[in-house]
Amino acid sequence: MNAEELRSLKVDRVVDARGVACPGPLLEAKRSIPAVPLHGVMDVISSDEGTTEDVPLWAKKVGHEYLGTLAEPGLWHVYVRRGK
Amino acid sequence: MSGGATEVHELGFDHGVGRAASRTEEAEPQPSGLSMVVFSGDLDKVLAAMIIVNGAAAMDLPVSVFFTFWGLNVLRREHPANAEGKKTMIEGMFSRMMPRGAAHLQLSTLKMAGLGTRIMKREMSKKHVSSLQELLRSAQEQGVRFIACTMSMDLMGIRKEELIDGIHFGNVASFVDAADRSRISLFI
């Protein structure tokens, strides 16, 4: 998805993992996904750039869809659609 | 020379397509998951191990961690109930000289008589890196199997009641079995 599409997504759950270091944001994402409705969207906010790799890899591995990342100064929004 | 020819023939048979195909049809489960030996009792090494373990568990890999030798100290309780009395002199010495639990491990380098570890812990908390205790807890919450090596326990005189809750006890076969069923195996 491009930035515009990502911005217009209806987000079902925001996971604020700012200030948490690896593997914190990944664990937060894993903990939070059950609370997202099936095919719903989760926005993982992280101040750790590594999250922009970790969360997509995790999503692919466990059966969710990585939608894209929006970068802001010092933080990243990583969007995942719950797949199962 | 004829022996060599037989060998080639046998090798050819072993790796034959027919055999390979029938082998996959036997529905041997594809190995997946992570098995790890934590041999080290150094804070930095065990931290790295636990970060990998937590990541693997988050990615739905079955994970088994076998704690042996100095790694056993990671699983020690800080205040075990009356285990000291039953120990031999040497066992008591081990007990007193080795770090009692995750909170007491030291760095493998930049030790500076304990100062290095203190500085590292302060930096970790400033930068919101989880402590080793938190990582151990979160690994257990995620269903990671911790196995304490019973041979090391005997050797160092460490009793079950001196170790934290929720762990399994086993020997080399426990690890080899876990390793055999996993695709990734690490020794730390």
XYZ file of C-alpha atoms in Angstrom:
272
model
C 0.000 0.000 0.000
C 1.199 3.512 -0.656
C 1.373 6.208 2.000
C -2.003 7.672 1.070
C -3.740 4.303 1.272
C -2.065 3.608 4.600
C -3.178 6.976 5.963
C -6.779 6.332 4.967
C -6.911 2.868 6.593
C -9.486 2.284 9.301
C -7.345 1.155 12.206
C -8.968 -1.256 14.661
C -6.219 -1.239 17.211
C -3.265 1.019 17.927
C -0.336 -0.576 19.707
C 1.874 2.081 21.204
C 5.289 0.472 21.643
C 7.240 3.733 21.646
C 10.307 3.792 23.857
C 10.459 0.002 24.032
C 13.547 -1.756 22.692
C 13.824 -5.035 20.775
C 12.113 -7.488 21.182
C 9.454 -5.374 22.976
C 7.490 -4.047 19.975
C 7.340 -7.520 18.412
C 6.045 -9.006 21.657
C 3.498 -6.157 21.944
C 2.322 -6.901 18.400
C 1.940 -10.584 19.178
C 0.082 -9.853 22.425
C -2.278 -7.380 20.773
C -3.282 -9.165 17.578
C -5.915 -11.401 19.257
C -7.822 -8.216 20.181
C -7.998 -7.152 16.509
C -11.060 -8.440 14.640
C -10.315 -10.902 11.820
C -9.187 -8.921 8.725
C -8.991 -5.850 10.945
C -5.997 -3.525 10.973
C -3.411 -3.024 13.704
C -1.070 -0.044 13.783
C 2.148 -0.737 15.691
C 3.857 2.505 16.641
C 7.527 2.111 17.464
C 10.505 4.366 18.010
C 12.825 1.450 17.218
C 13.511 1.291 13.492
C 14.168 -2.465 13.708
C 10.425 -2.903 14.234
C 9.888 -2.029 10.561
C 11.620 -5.313 9.729
C 10.580 -7.429 12.703
C 6.839 -6.916 12.450
C 6.558 -7.638 8.682
C 8.633 -10.823 9.106
C 6.534 -11.884 12.074
C 3.296 -11.165 10.193
C 4.399 -13.249 7.216
C 5.542 -16.114 9.427
C 2.386 -16.371 11.512
C -0.192 -15.682 8.793
C -1.045 -11.988 8.907
C -0.729 -9.447 6.124
C 1.828 -6.670 6.316
C 0.299 -3.591 4.712
C 3.113 -1.063 4.890
C 5.000 1.404 7.042
C 4.649 5.149 7.520
C 7.708 6.946 8.852
C 7.465 10.035 11.010
C 10.343 11.828 12.678
C 11.699 9.362 15.240
C 8.836 6.880 14.958
C 7.285 4.386 12.608
C 3.729 3.151 12.069
C 3.710 -0.463 10.906
C 0.322 -1.644 9.602
C -0.753 -5.265 9.757
C -4.043 -6.867 8.745
C -5.042 -9.798 10.926
C -5.130 -12.880 8.709
C -6.249 -15.664 11.022
C 37.860 -52.346 -5.816
C 34.658 -54.352 -5.873
C 33.969 -53.071 -2.358
C 34.167 -49.528 -3.699
C 31.702 -50.370 -6.438
C 29.262 -51.770 -3.897
C 29.605 -48.621 -1.870
C 28.746 -46.454 -4.867
C 25.792 -48.667 -5.616
C 24.592 -48.401 -2.029
C 24.999 -44.658 -2.026
C 23.026 -44.491 -5.260
C 20.293 -46.554 -3.719
C 20.226 -44.528 -0.535
C 19.789 -41.291 -2.336
C 17.527 -42.738 -5.012
C 14.481 -40.714 -5.984
C 12.115 -43.559 -5.149
C 13.449 -43.827 -1.614
C 13.436 -40.090 -1.090
C 9.844 -39.839 -2.290
C 8.663 -42.653 -0.071
C 10.525 -41.074 2.826
C 8.559 -37.829 2.499
C 5.331 -39.824 2.219
C 6.020 -41.328 5.631
C 4.711 -38.015 7.001
C 7.724 -37.359 9.200
C 6.805 -33.918 10.538
C 8.968 -31.181 9.039
C 11.303 -30.006 11.770
C 10.455 -26.527 12.912
C 11.326 -24.577 15.976
C 14.371 -23.573 17.938
C 16.427 -25.512 20.426
C 19.133 -23.856 22.422
C 21.802 -24.764 24.943
C 22.559 -22.017 27.425
C 25.950 -23.042 28.791
C 27.118 -19.557 29.678
C 26.253 -17.750 32.871
C 27.338 -14.369 31.497
C 24.686 -11.673 31.579
C 25.295 -10.405 28.048
C 25.277 -13.852 26.459
C 22.153 -14.964 28.292
C 20.446 -11.677 27.369
C 21.177 -12.279 23.693
C 19.902 -15.848 24.067
C 16.654 -14.712 25.687
C 16.006 -12.048 23.058
C 16.314 -14.704 20.340
C 14.121 -17.072 22.327
C 11.397 -14.449 22.806
C 11.493 -13.489 19.148
C 11.257 -17.109 18.043
C 8.337 -17.760 20.382
C 6.574 -14.625 19.094
C 6.984 -16.030 15.586
C 5.189 -19.192 16.706
C 8.234 -21.474 16.762
C 8.239 -24.134 19.446
C 11.264 -23.319 21.615
C 13.241 -25.450 24.071
C 16.119 -24.076 26.107
C 18.483 -26.417 27.901
C 20.378 -24.765 30.769
C 23.609 -26.493 31.680
C 26.815 -25.727 33.624
C 27.116 -21.995 34.307
C 23.832 -21.445 32.516
C 22.084 -23.245 35.351
C 22.692 -20.205 37.549
C 20.197 -18.275 35.405
C 17.415 -20.448 36.825
C 18.419 -20.164 40.488
C 16.088 -18.552 42.958
C 17.449 -15.612 44.841
C 16.201 -16.890 48.195
C 15.768 -20.656 48.135
C 14.104 -22.229 51.144
C 16.539 -24.182 53.361
C 18.553 -25.966 50.705
C 21.946 -25.055 52.150
C 21.964 -27.578 55.006
C 22.000 -30.661 52.815
C 25.106 -29.676 50.847
C 28.653 -30.940 51.065
C 31.334 -28.362 51.708
C 32.249 -28.110 48.014
C 28.597 -27.890 46.973
C 28.064 -25.129 49.511
C 31.073 -23.333 48.095
C 29.687 -23.583 44.555
C 26.399 -22.311 45.861
C 27.924 -19.265 47.511
C 30.399 -18.384 44.771
C 28.138 -18.696 41.755
C 25.569 -16.027 40.896
C 22.262 -16.741 42.560
C 19.793 -16.113 39.779
C 19.357 -13.886 36.756
C 19.674 -10.691 38.793
C 23.251 -11.535 39.799
C 24.900 -12.416 36.499
C 27.874 -10.354 35.355
C 28.978 -9.223 31.911
C 31.470 -11.393 30.040
C 33.653 -8.387 29.331
C 34.216 -4.848 30.663
C 33.694 -6.298 34.121
C 35.599 -3.578 36.009
C 34.957 -5.425 39.278
C 31.198 -5.280 38.847
C 31.057 -1.653 37.753
C 30.649 -2.600 34.082
C 27.572 -4.668 34.840
C 26.036 -1.854 36.903
C 26.629 0.665 34.119
C 25.189 -1.708 31.508
C 22.066 -2.330 33.588
C 21.558 1.411 34.037
C 21.915 1.989 30.293
C 19.519 -0.854 29.576
C 16.841 0.578 31.798
C 17.413 4.101 30.412
C 17.004 2.759 26.883
C 14.041 0.539 27.802
C 15.777 -2.728 27.040
C 14.015 -5.449 29.023
C 15.914 -6.870 31.977
C 16.957 -10.510 31.886
C 14.317 -11.329 34.522
C 11.595 -9.773 32.347
C 12.798 -11.679 29.284
C 12.833 -14.970 31.187
C 9.303 -14.336 32.440
C 8.004 -13.373 29.023
C 9.631 -16.460 27.459
C 7.871 -18.683 29.989
C 4.578 -16.837 29.422
C 4.966 -17.539 25.708
C 5.285 -21.243 26.405
C 9.038 -21.645 25.960
C 10.240 -24.892 27.552
C 13.065 -24.386 30.024
C 14.980 -27.550 30.839
C 17.497 -27.701 33.682
C 20.352 -30.156 33.143
C 20.165 -32.663 35.963
C 23.785 -33.723 35.527
C 24.972 -30.159 36.117
C 22.598 -29.919 39.074
C 24.146 -33.033 40.633
C 27.644 -31.850 39.869
C 27.156 -28.459 41.470
C 24.845 -29.665 44.205
C 21.899 -27.568 43.078
C 18.509 -28.945 44.166
C 15.210 -28.636 42.350
C 13.785 -26.420 45.086
C 16.596 -23.926 44.466
C 15.410 -23.297 40.921
C 12.538 -21.131 39.696
C 9.062 -22.532 39.039
C 7.732 -23.857 35.770
C 10.863 -25.568 34.493
C 11.468 -29.115 33.328
C 14.344 -31.375 34.298
C 16.265 -33.495 31.850
C 19.565 -34.770 30.610
C 21.279 -34.947 27.248
C 18.465 -36.955 25.662
C 15.985 -34.154 26.384
C 18.146 -31.737 24.471
C 18.954 -34.088 21.591
C 15.277 -34.933 21.232
C 14.346 -31.236 21.134
C 17.218 -30.493 18.748
C 16.190 -33.344 16.477
C 12.711 -31.891 16.160
C 13.884 -28.312 15.548
C 15.370 -26.640 12.531
C 17.530 -24.148 14.418
C 19.897 -25.185 17.179
C 22.194 -22.818 19.038
C 24.834 -23.210 21.731
C 25.448 -20.139 23.845
